[in-house]
């Protein structure tokens, strides 16, 4: 039995029966990584020591979790795949890590690859080089949580944590043929997540199926006094109502997501998915989210403005890289400027400068304040639809994975690949991507469901019903 | 400092980079000026929308004034915090001399 290929809930069954030990699972993953990760590059700092004798009691029984490189893990390097955080070992665990540990999870010491500071949609902006798509190594795995999605898809991880600011869990999940869930903003604590855009960032699971997604969400959710934006709501066991049927569920199809530019193969797969859901008793109605076309523009102002502020802390004083002087100038100012010039990659510099611009005197009202007002309109669009409908269905991305190198020189083109995922972050609502087929080239396609605030139960129920009536989640890349 | 027509020329790029404390080479500034112009042209579509009287969304859930009890609780020791610093002395971060 190849344990690395199983889901968390399958393994938990075997662990409970005493048929296997968690160290067997960890060993299976280690062997898999040793064989294929030089090709995929889902993990960074591959020399970290893997604890094979890890034994832990608790509901997760020592199951390993792969963690994105921007989530703080005690005494374990957390570098956001950026040179500026080289060697950074956090003195504390993020709340999601503490929660997983307290449930008996083993925190896998190799962290997953990502776009530097989560800035990107392809994992090409990592200082460790890109992670590759397990379905075709010439293609991107998506981003920014590309390493997490690729690791799960290639059976180098059982499940993983990612983060989603504009689609960074859902888009790579869709490109790699796995399940990615972005919870409601405030459902999961952000304490210990190295901030990109604080009003948009969320942590969520990337898993092999919907059941695992529900299982992990139930563990990482909940109130945290260390994050004042984390809401004090009770957390249900999200695995409880998954198999409840979806007869009579009302699903909205926003016409703005079925437009020119939508890949024909993607469109075909989505249409077939709709037919499956109809047979299960869901009804579909076309609706309008009229401000959709402004979402990308709004996002790239708000996200970069917040990033420029959040990344001000990387100045060579408190942690990471420091370059003391430049061409004989050893002033404090020069130290800041040189450290940041050498420590940040191209995309990070571009976003910090765009964000600084949007907040600069004389521009603030024209850009940042305007974007925040448009954000209100985007939020209202969703609130209107959810008055009448249980959820919304869209493609996760207008295309399947693109080739490595295809968009990296054209930032705007890259930004537009997030066009279907960004709105959920601006509105703060939950969304999930589940596999729904393949393009003619054999690349996975993702189906996205969105629901109202804190209605992850609805998302998971619809996604589970769809998944259990299709075969896509069982498909494995031939690597 | 910032040009009136709101295009992002090299002078503006350098000015903004200076505010952001990032040293740019001449070549980087040139590339950024083109790329940012393209991005800002795209972003200009936001000007089509009438946003008069529309409140700005700063927090999606409208949570306000989250307070906690004013009691002591443990925190990370200063030694641990300083351990992360590239340069330290005694109980302090070390920075280049700022006062002659």
Coordinates of C-alpha atoms in Angstrom, one line a residue:
Chain A
X1 CA 0.0 0.0 0.0
X2 CA 1.4 3.4 -1.0
X3 CA 0.4 5.4 2.1
X4 CA 1.5 8.7 0.6
X5 CA -1.4 8.4 -1.9
X6 CA -4.1 8.2 0.7
X7 CA -6.2 11.0 2.1
X8 CA -6.1 12.1 5.7
X9 CA -9.4 10.5 6.6
X10 CA -8.4 7.2 5.0
X11 CA -5.1 7.2 6.9
X12 CA -6.8 8.2 10.2
X13 CA -8.9 5.0 9.8
X14 CA -5.9 2.9 9.4
X15 CA -4.1 4.5 12.3
X16 CA -7.1 4.0 14.5
X17 CA -7.2 0.3 13.6
X18 CA -3.5 0.1 14.5
X19 CA -2.7 -1.3 11.0
X20 CA -0.1 1.5 10.4
X21 CA 1.9 4.0 12.5
X22 CA 2.3 7.6 11.7
X23 CA 6.0 7.0 11.1
X24 CA 5.0 4.8 8.2
X25 CA 3.2 7.7 6.6
X26 CA 6.1 10.1 7.2
X27 CA 8.5 7.6 5.7
X28 CA 6.4 7.0 2.6
X29 CA 6.3 10.8 2.1
X30 CA 10.0 11.1 2.6
X31 CA 10.7 8.4 0.0
X32 CA 8.4 10.0 -2.4
X33 CA 10.0 13.4 -2.0
X34 CA 13.5 11.9 -2.4
X35 CA 12.4 10.4 -5.7
X36 CA 10.4 13.2 -7.3
X37 CA 10.9 16.6 -5.6
X38 CA 14.0 17.4 -7.5
X39 CA 11.7 17.6 -10.5
X40 CA 8.7 19.3 -8.9
X41 CA 10.3 21.6 -6.3
X42 CA 7.2 21.7 -4.2
X43 CA 9.4 21.9 -1.0
X44 CA 12.1 24.3 -0.1
X45 CA 15.1 23.7 2.3
X46 CA 15.0 20.0 1.5
X47 CA 17.8 19.2 4.0
X48 CA 15.7 19.9 7.1
X49 CA 15.6 16.8 9.3
X50 CA 12.5 14.7 9.0
X51 CA 11.5 13.1 12.4
X52 CA 10.6 9.5 11.5
X53 CA 9.9 8.5 15.0
X54 CA 7.3 11.1 15.6
X55 CA 4.5 9.8 17.8
X56 CA 1.6 11.9 18.8
X57 CA -1.7 11.1 20.3
X58 CA -4.7 13.2 19.5
X59 CA -7.3 13.1 16.8
X60 CA -4.8 13.5 14.0
X61 CA -2.6 10.7 15.4
X62 CA 0.7 12.1 14.1
X63 CA -0.4 12.8 10.6
X64 CA 2.0 15.1 8.8
X65 CA 0.9 18.5 7.4
X66 CA 2.8 20.5 4.8
X67 CA 3.0 24.2 5.6
X68 CA 3.5 27.1 3.3
X69 CA 6.7 29.1 3.9
X70 CA 4.8 32.2 5.1
X71 CA 3.2 30.6 8.1
X72 CA 5.4 30.8 11.3
X73 CA 6.6 27.5 12.7
X74 CA 8.5 27.6 16.0
X75 CA 12.3 27.3 15.5
X76 CA 11.7 26.1 12.0
X77 CA 12.8 28.4 9.1
X78 CA 10.0 30.5 7.7
X79 CA 11.3 32.7 4.9
X80 CA 8.3 33.5 2.6
X81 CA 10.6 32.2 -0.2
X82 CA 12.4 35.6 0.0
X83 CA 16.1 36.3 0.4
X84 CA 15.2 39.1 2.8
X85 CA 14.0 36.5 5.4
X86 CA 16.9 34.2 4.9
X87 CA 17.6 32.2 8.1
X88 CA 14.5 33.5 9.9
X89 CA 13.4 31.0 12.6
X90 CA 10.2 32.3 14.3
X91 CA 10.2 32.3 18.1
X92 CA 6.6 31.2 18.1
X93 CA 4.0 29.1 16.2
X94 CA 1.2 30.6 14.2
X95 CA -2.2 29.8 15.8
X96 CA -3.1 27.4 13.0
X97 CA 0.1 25.5 13.8
X98 CA -0.6 25.4 17.5
X99 CA -4.1 24.1 16.8
X100 CA -2.9 21.4 14.5
X101 CA -0.2 20.4 16.9
X102 CA -2.7 20.2 19.8
X103 CA -4.7 17.8 17.7
X104 CA -1.7 15.6 17.2
X105 CA -0.5 16.7 13.7
X106 CA 3.2 16.4 12.8
X107 CA 4.4 19.7 11.3
X108 CA 6.5 18.7 8.3
X109 CA 9.8 20.4 8.5
X110 CA 10.2 21.0 4.8
X111 CA 8.1 24.0 4.0
X112 CA 6.2 24.4 0.7
X113 CA 7.3 26.6 -2.1
X114 CA 5.5 29.8 -2.9
X115 CA 5.8 33.1 -4.8
X116 CA 7.9 35.5 -2.7
X117 CA 5.6 36.9 0.1
X118 CA 2.7 35.3 -1.8
X119 CA 3.1 37.9 -4.7
X120 CA 2.2 35.9 -7.8
X121 CA -0.1 33.5 -9.5
X122 CA 2.5 30.9 -10.8
X123 CA 5.0 30.2 -8.1
X124 CA 7.7 31.6 -10.4
X125 CA 8.5 34.4 -8.0
X126 CA 10.2 32.2 -5.5
X127 CA 13.8 32.7 -4.6
X128 CA 14.1 28.9 -4.6
X129 CA 13.0 28.7 -8.2
X130 CA 9.5 27.7 -9.4
X131 CA 7.5 24.6 -8.4
X132 CA 6.4 22.6 -11.4
X133 CA 2.9 21.3 -12.2
X134 CA 2.9 17.5 -11.5
X135 CA 0.5 17.0 -14.5
X136 CA 3.1 18.5 -16.8
X137 CA 6.4 19.7 -15.6
X138 CA 6.6 22.4 -18.2
X139 CA 3.6 24.1 -16.8
X140 CA 3.2 26.3 -13.7
X141 CA 1.5 24.9 -10.6
X142 CA -0.3 28.2 -10.0
X143 CA 0.3 30.5 -7.1
X144 CA 1.0 31.7 -4.7
X145 CA 0.5 28.5 -2.7
X146 CA 1.9 26.5 -5.6
X147 CA 4.2 24.3 -3.6
X148 CA 1.3 23.2 -1.3
X149 CA -0.9 22.3 -4.2
X150 CA 1.8 20.5 -6.2
X151 CA 2.9 18.6 -3.1
X152 CA -0.7 17.3 -2.4
X153 CA -1.3 16.6 -6.1
X154 CA 2.0 14.6 -6.5
X155 CA 1.4 12.7 -3.2
X156 CA 4.3 14.3 -1.6
X157 CA 2.0 15.5 1.2
X158 CA -1.2 14.2 2.7
X159 CA -2.7 17.7 3.1
X160 CA -1.2 21.2 3.2
X161 CA -1.9 24.7 4.5
X162 CA -2.0 27.5 2.0
X163 CA -2.9 31.2 2.2
X164 CA -5.3 33.1 -0.1
X165 CA -5.2 36.8 -0.6
X166 CA -6.6 37.0 -4.2
X167 CA -6.9 33.3 -5.1
X168 CA -3.6 31.9 -3.9
X169 CA -5.2 28.7 -2.5
X170 CA -7.9 28.1 -5.1
X171 CA -6.0 28.9 -8.3
X172 CA -3.1 26.5 -7.6
X173 CA -5.6 23.9 -6.4
X174 CA -7.4 24.2 -9.7
X175 CA -4.2 24.0 -11.7
X176 CA -3.0 20.9 -9.9
X177 CA -6.4 19.1 -9.7
X178 CA -6.8 19.2 -5.9
X179 CA -9.3 20.8 -3.4
X180 CA -8.5 24.3 -2.1
X181 CA -10.7 26.1 0.4
X182 CA -10.6 29.8 1.2
X183 CA -12.5 30.4 4.5
X184 CA -14.5 33.5 5.3
X185 CA -12.2 36.4 6.3
X186 CA -12.0 36.1 10.1
X187 CA -12.9 32.4 10.4
X188 CA -9.3 31.3 10.8
X189 CA -6.7 33.2 12.9
X190 CA -4.0 35.0 10.9
X191 CA -1.7 35.2 14.0
X192 CA 1.7 34.0 12.8
X193 CA 0.9 34.5 9.1
X194 CA 3.5 36.8 7.7
X195 CA 1.2 39.5 6.4
X196 CA 0.7 40.4 2.7
X197 CA -2.6 42.3 2.6
X198 CA -4.2 42.2 6.1
X199 CA -7.7 43.0 5.0
X200 CA -7.7 40.1 2.5
X201 CA -5.4 37.3 3.8
X202 CA -6.8 34.0 5.0
X203 CA -5.2 30.6 5.8
X204 CA -7.0 27.5 4.5
X205 CA -6.5 23.8 3.6
X206 CA -5.4 22.2 0.3
X207 CA -6.4 18.6 0.3
X208 CA -7.0 15.6 -1.9
X209 CA -10.8 15.6 -1.3
X210 CA -13.6 17.6 0.2
X211 CA -13.9 15.5 3.3
X212 CA -10.3 16.3 4.3
X213 CA -11.0 20.0 3.6
X214 CA -13.9 19.9 6.0
X215 CA -11.8 18.0 8.6
X216 CA -8.9 20.4 8.5
X217 CA -11.1 23.5 8.5
X218 CA -12.8 22.3 11.6
X219 CA -9.4 22.1 13.3
X220 CA -7.9 25.4 12.2
X221 CA -11.0 27.6 12.6
X222 CA -12.0 29.5 15.7
X223 CA -11.6 32.5 17.9
X224 CA -8.1 33.7 18.7
X225 CA -7.3 36.5 21.2
X226 CA -4.1 37.1 19.3
X227 CA -5.9 38.2 16.1
X228 CA -8.4 41.0 16.6
X229 CA -10.0 40.3 13.2
X230 CA -10.7 36.7 14.1
X231 CA -14.4 36.4 15.0
X232 CA -15.8 34.8 18.1
X233 CA -18.2 32.3 16.5
X234 CA -18.7 28.7 17.4
X235 CA -17.0 26.2 15.0
X236 CA -19.2 23.4 13.8
X237 CA -17.8 20.0 12.8
X238 CA -17.8 20.6 9.1
X239 CA -17.6 16.9 8.3
X240 CA -21.1 16.4 9.8
X241 CA -23.5 17.4 7.0
X242 CA -21.4 16.7 4.0
X243 CA -23.5 13.9 2.7
X244 CA -26.8 15.7 3.1
X245 CA -28.4 15.9 -0.4
X246 CA -28.6 19.1 -2.3
X247 CA -32.1 18.8 -3.7
X248 CA -33.6 22.2 -4.0
X249 CA -30.3 24.1 -3.5
X250 CA -30.3 27.3 -5.5
X251 CA -27.1 28.0 -7.4
X252 CA -26.4 31.3 -9.2
X253 CA -24.4 31.6 -12.4
X254 CA -22.9 35.1 -12.7
X255 CA -22.9 36.0 -16.4
X256 CA -19.7 38.1 -15.9
X257 CA -17.8 34.9 -15.4
X258 CA -18.8 33.3 -18.6
X259 CA -17.2 35.6 -21.0
X260 CA -14.9 35.9 -23.9
X261 CA -11.4 34.8 -22.9
X262 CA -12.8 31.8 -21.0
X263 CA -11.0 28.8 -22.4
X264 CA -13.3 26.5 -24.4
X265 CA -12.1 23.3 -22.6
X266 CA -12.7 25.0 -19.2
X267 CA -16.1 26.1 -20.3
X268 CA -17.0 22.6 -21.5
X269 CA -16.0 21.1 -18.2
X270 CA -17.9 23.6 -16.2
X271 CA -21.1 22.9 -18.3
X272 CA -20.7 19.2 -17.6
X273 CA -20.4 19.9 -13.9
X274 CA -23.6 22.0 -14.0
X275 CA -25.4 19.0 -15.5
X276 CA -24.1 16.7 -12.7
X277 CA -25.4 19.2 -10.1
X278 CA -28.8 19.5 -11.9
X279 CA -29.2 15.7 -11.7
X280 CA -28.5 15.9 -8.0
X281 CA -31.4 18.3 -7.7
X282 CA -29.8 21.8 -7.7
X283 CA -31.4 24.5 -9.7
X284 CA -29.5 27.1 -11.7
X285 CA -30.3 30.7 -12.5
X286 CA -28.2 33.3 -14.3
X287 CA -27.5 36.4 -12.2
X288 CA -25.3 39.5 -12.5
X289 CA -22.5 40.7 -10.3
X290 CA -22.2 44.0 -12.1
X291 CA -18.9 45.3 -10.6
X292 CA -16.9 42.1 -11.5
X293 CA -14.9 43.9 -14.1
X294 CA -13.5 46.3 -11.6
X295 CA -12.3 43.6 -9.2
X296 CA -8.8 43.1 -10.5
X297 CA -8.1 46.9 -10.6
X298 CA -9.5 47.3 -7.1
X299 CA -7.5 44.4 -5.8
X300 CA -4.2 45.6 -7.1
X301 CA -4.6 48.9 -5.4
X302 CA -5.7 47.6 -2.0
X303 CA -3.4 44.6 -1.9
X304 CA -0.3 46.5 -3.0
X305 CA -1.0 49.4 -0.7
X306 CA -1.4 47.1 2.3
X307 CA 1.7 45.1 1.2
X308 CA 3.8 48.2 1.0
X309 CA 2.9 49.0 4.6
X310 CA 3.3 45.4 5.9
X311 CA 6.7 44.9 4.2
X312 CA 8.1 48.1 5.7
X313 CA 9.3 46.0 8.7
X314 CA 11.9 44.2 6.5
X315 CA 14.6 46.8 6.9
X316 CA 17.7 44.9 7.9
X317 CA 17.3 45.7 11.6
X318 CA 15.0 43.1 13.3
X319 CA 15.5 40.0 11.2
X320 CA 16.8 38.4 8.1
X321 CA 19.1 39.9 5.6
X322 CA 21.2 43.0 6.2
X323 CA 23.6 44.8 3.9
X324 CA 25.6 47.2 5.8
X325 CA 26.9 49.7 3.3
X326 CA 26.9 50.5 -0.3
X327 CA 29.7 52.2 -2.3
X328 CA 31.2 53.7 0.9
X329 CA 27.9 55.1 2.1
X330 CA 27.3 53.5 5.5
X331 CA 24.3 55.6 6.6
X332 CA 21.2 54.1 8.0
X333 CA 19.1 55.2 5.0
X334 CA 21.6 53.5 2.6
X335 CA 21.5 50.4 4.7
X336 CA 17.7 50.3 4.4
X337 CA 17.7 50.9 0.7
X338 CA 20.5 48.4 -0.2
X339 CA 19.1 45.7 2.1
X340 CA 15.7 46.0 0.5
X341 CA 17.1 46.3 -3.0
X342 CA 19.1 43.0 -2.6
X343 CA 16.6 41.2 -0.4
X344 CA 13.4 41.7 -2.4
X345 CA 12.8 40.1 -5.8
X346 CA 11.4 41.8 -8.8
X347 CA 7.7 41.3 -8.2
X348 CA 8.0 42.3 -4.5
X349 CA 9.7 45.6 -5.5
X350 CA 7.0 46.2 -8.1
X351 CA 4.2 45.7 -5.7
X352 CA 5.8 47.7 -2.9
X353 CA 6.4 50.6 -5.3
X354 CA 2.9 50.4 -6.8
X355 CA 1.4 50.3 -3.2
X356 CA 3.5 53.2 -2.0
X357 CA 2.4 55.1 -5.1
X358 CA -1.3 54.4 -4.3
X359 CA -0.9 55.7 -0.8
X360 CA 1.3 58.7 -1.7
X361 CA 0.2 62.3 -1.0
X362 CA -1.7 63.5 -4.0
X363 CA -2.7 60.0 -5.1
X364 CA -4.4 58.5 -2.0
X365 CA -7.9 59.7 -2.9
X366 CA -7.7 59.0 -6.6
X367 CA -6.4 55.4 -6.0
X368 CA -6.6 53.9 -2.5
X369 CA -9.8 55.6 -1.3
X370 CA -11.5 55.1 -4.6
X371 CA -10.6 51.4 -4.6
X372 CA -12.0 51.0 -1.0
X373 CA -15.3 52.5 -2.2
X374 CA -15.5 50.2 -5.2
X375 CA -14.8 47.4 -2.8
X376 CA -18.0 48.3 -1.1
X377 CA -19.9 47.9 -4.4
X378 CA -18.4 44.5 -5.1
X379 CA -19.4 43.4 -1.6
X380 CA -22.9 44.6 -2.1
X381 CA -23.2 42.7 -5.4
X382 CA -22.6 39.4 -3.5
X383 CA -24.9 40.4 -0.7
X384 CA -27.7 40.9 -3.2
X385 CA -27.2 37.5 -4.8
X386 CA -27.0 35.6 -1.5
X387 CA -30.3 37.1 -0.4
X388 CA -31.9 34.7 -2.9
X389 CA -29.3 32.0 -3.6
X390 CA -27.4 29.4 -1.6
X391 CA -24.2 29.6 -3.6
X392 CA -22.6 30.8 -6.7
X393 CA -20.8 28.6 -9.3
X394 CA -17.9 29.8 -11.5
X395 CA -14.8 28.5 -13.1
X396 CA -11.9 28.9 -10.7
X397 CA -9.7 30.3 -13.4
X398 CA -10.4 31.3 -17.0
X399 CA -7.7 28.9 -18.2
X400 CA -5.9 25.7 -17.1
X401 CA -2.2 26.0 -16.1
X402 CA -0.1 28.1 -18.5
X403 CA 3.5 27.4 -19.4
X404 CA 6.4 28.3 -17.1
X405 CA 7.8 31.6 -18.4
X406 CA 4.7 32.5 -20.5
X407 CA 3.5 35.4 -18.4
X408 CA 6.4 36.3 -16.1
X409 CA 7.6 39.3 -18.1
X410 CA 4.1 40.7 -18.4
X411 CA 2.8 41.6 -14.9
X412 CA -0.6 42.8 -16.0
X413 CA -1.3 39.6 -17.9
X414 CA -0.3 37.6 -14.8
X415 CA -2.6 39.7 -12.6
X416 CA -5.5 39.0 -14.9
X417 CA -5.2 35.3 -14.3
X418 CA -6.7 35.9 -10.9
X419 CA -9.8 37.5 -12.4
X420 CA -12.3 34.9 -11.0
X421 CA -10.8 34.4 -7.6
X422 CA -10.1 38.0 -6.4
X423 CA -13.7 39.1 -5.8
X424 CA -14.2 36.6 -2.9
X425 CA -11.3 38.1 -1.1
X426 CA -12.5 41.7 -1.7
X427 CA -16.0 40.6 -0.3
X428 CA -14.5 38.4 2.4
X429 CA -16.7 35.5 1.6
X430 CA -15.7 31.8 1.6
X431 CA -15.0 29.9 -1.7
X432 CA -13.8 26.5 -2.7
X433 CA -12.1 25.0 -5.8
X434 CA -12.8 21.4 -6.7
X435 CA -11.4 19.4 -9.6
X436 CA -14.0 19.1 -12.5
X437 CA -12.1 17.6 -15.4
X438 CA -9.2 18.1 -17.8
X439 CA -8.4 20.1 -20.9
X440 CA -7.5 18.3 -24.1
X441 CA -3.8 18.8 -23.1
X442 CA -4.5 16.8 -20.0
X443 CA -4.3 19.7 -17.5
X444 CA -6.8 19.9 -14.6
X445 CA -9.7 22.3 -14.5
X446 CA -11.2 23.7 -11.3
X447 CA -14.8 24.5 -10.4
X448 CA -15.4 27.2 -7.8
X449 CA -18.3 27.6 -5.4
X450 CA -18.8 30.8 -3.4
X451 CA -21.2 31.2 -0.5
X452 CA -22.3 33.9 2.0
X453 CA -20.3 34.8 5.1
X454 CA -19.5 31.9 7.4
X455 CA -21.4 29.4 5.1
X456 CA -18.5 27.1 4.6
X457 CA -20.9 24.3 5.6
X458 CA -23.0 25.1 2.4
X459 CA -19.8 25.2 0.2
X460 CA -18.6 21.9 1.5
X461 CA -21.9 20.2 1.2
X462 CA -22.4 21.2 -2.4
X463 CA -18.7 20.4 -3.3
X464 CA -18.9 17.0 -1.5
X465 CA -22.1 16.0 -3.4
X466 CA -20.5 17.0 -6.7
X467 CA -17.2 15.3 -5.9
X468 CA -18.8 12.0 -4.8
X469 CA -20.7 11.8 -8.1
X470 CA -17.6 12.4 -10.3
X471 CA -14.2 10.7 -10.6
X472 CA -11.9 13.7 -10.9
X473 CA -10.6 13.7 -7.3
X474 CA -9.4 10.2 -7.8
X475 CA -7.2 11.0 -10.8
X476 CA -3.4 11.0 -10.2
X477 CA -0.7 12.6 -12.3
X478 CA 1.7 10.1 -14.0
X479 CA 4.8 11.1 -12.2
Chain B
X1 CA 7.6 66.0 -7.1
X2 CA 4.8 64.0 -8.7
X3 CA 3.9 65.0 -12.2
X4 CA 0.4 66.5 -12.8
X5 CA -0.7 64.1 -15.5
X6 CA -0.4 61.2 -13.1
X7 CA 1.6 59.1 -15.5
X8 CA 4.4 57.4 -13.8
X9 CA 7.7 58.7 -15.3
X10 CA 11.2 57.6 -14.2
X11 CA 11.5 60.6 -11.9
X12 CA 8.3 59.6 -10.2
X13 CA 9.4 56.0 -10.0
X14 CA 12.6 57.0 -8.3
X15 CA 10.8 59.3 -5.9
X16 CA 8.4 56.6 -4.9
X17 CA 11.2 54.0 -4.6
X18 CA 12.9 56.5 -2.3
X19 CA 9.8 56.7 -0.1
X20 CA 9.7 52.9 -0.1
X21 CA 13.4 52.7 0.8
X22 CA 14.4 50.6 -2.1
X23 CA 17.5 51.4 -4.2
X24 CA 16.8 51.0 -7.9
X25 CA 19.2 50.8 -10.8
X26 CA 18.5 53.0 -13.8
X27 CA 17.5 50.0 -15.8
X28 CA 15.1 48.8 -13.1
X29 CA 13.5 52.2 -12.9
X30 CA 13.0 52.3 -16.7
X31 CA 11.3 48.9 -16.8
X32 CA 9.1 49.7 -13.8
X33 CA 8.0 53.0 -15.3
X34 CA 6.7 51.1 -18.4
X35 CA 5.1 48.3 -16.3
X36 CA 3.5 50.6 -13.8
X37 CA 2.1 52.8 -16.6
X38 CA 0.4 49.8 -18.1
X39 CA -1.0 48.7 -14.7
X40 CA -2.2 52.2 -13.9
X41 CA -3.9 52.6 -17.3
X42 CA -5.8 49.4 -16.5
X43 CA -6.6 50.6 -13.0
X44 CA -8.0 53.8 -14.4
X45 CA -11.2 52.0 -15.3
X46 CA -12.2 52.6 -11.6
X47 CA -12.8 56.2 -12.6
X48 CA -15.8 55.2 -14.7
X49 CA -17.8 54.4 -11.5
X50 CA -19.8 56.9 -9.6
X51 CA -18.7 56.4 -6.0
X52 CA -20.2 59.5 -4.5
X53 CA -21.7 58.9 -1.1
X54 CA -20.3 55.3 -1.2
X55 CA -18.7 54.4 2.2
X56 CA -15.1 52.9 2.0
X57 CA -14.7 49.3 3.1
X58 CA -11.8 49.1 5.5
X59 CA -13.0 46.0 7.3
X60 CA -15.2 43.5 5.7
X61 CA -17.1 42.4 8.9
X62 CA -17.4 45.8 10.5
X63 CA -15.9 44.6 13.7
X64 CA -15.1 47.5 15.9
X65 CA -13.0 48.2 19.0
X66 CA -11.9 44.7 19.9
X67 CA -10.5 45.1 23.4
X68 CA -9.1 42.6 25.9
X69 CA -8.8 42.6 29.6
X70 CA -5.8 44.8 30.7
X71 CA -3.9 42.1 32.4
X72 CA -0.4 40.9 32.2
X73 CA 0.3 37.8 30.1
X74 CA 3.5 36.1 29.0
X75 CA 5.2 37.2 25.9
X76 CA 8.3 36.3 24.0
X77 CA 11.5 37.2 25.8
X78 CA 13.6 40.1 24.5
X79 CA 16.5 37.7 24.2
X80 CA 14.6 35.5 21.8
X81 CA 13.5 38.5 19.8
X82 CA 17.1 39.8 19.6
X83 CA 18.2 36.4 18.5
X84 CA 16.6 37.0 15.2
X85 CA 18.5 40.3 14.6
X86 CA 21.3 40.4 12.1
X87 CA 23.3 42.7 14.5
X88 CA 22.8 43.2 18.2
X89 CA 24.6 44.4 21.3
X90 CA 23.6 43.7 24.9
X91 CA 19.9 44.2 24.9
X92 CA 19.6 46.3 21.8
X93 CA 19.3 46.2 18.0
X94 CA 22.4 47.8 16.3
X95 CA 21.9 50.2 13.5
X96 CA 24.4 52.4 11.6
X97 CA 25.3 55.6 13.5
X98 CA 22.5 58.2 13.0
X99 CA 23.8 61.1 15.2
X100 CA 27.3 62.6 14.7

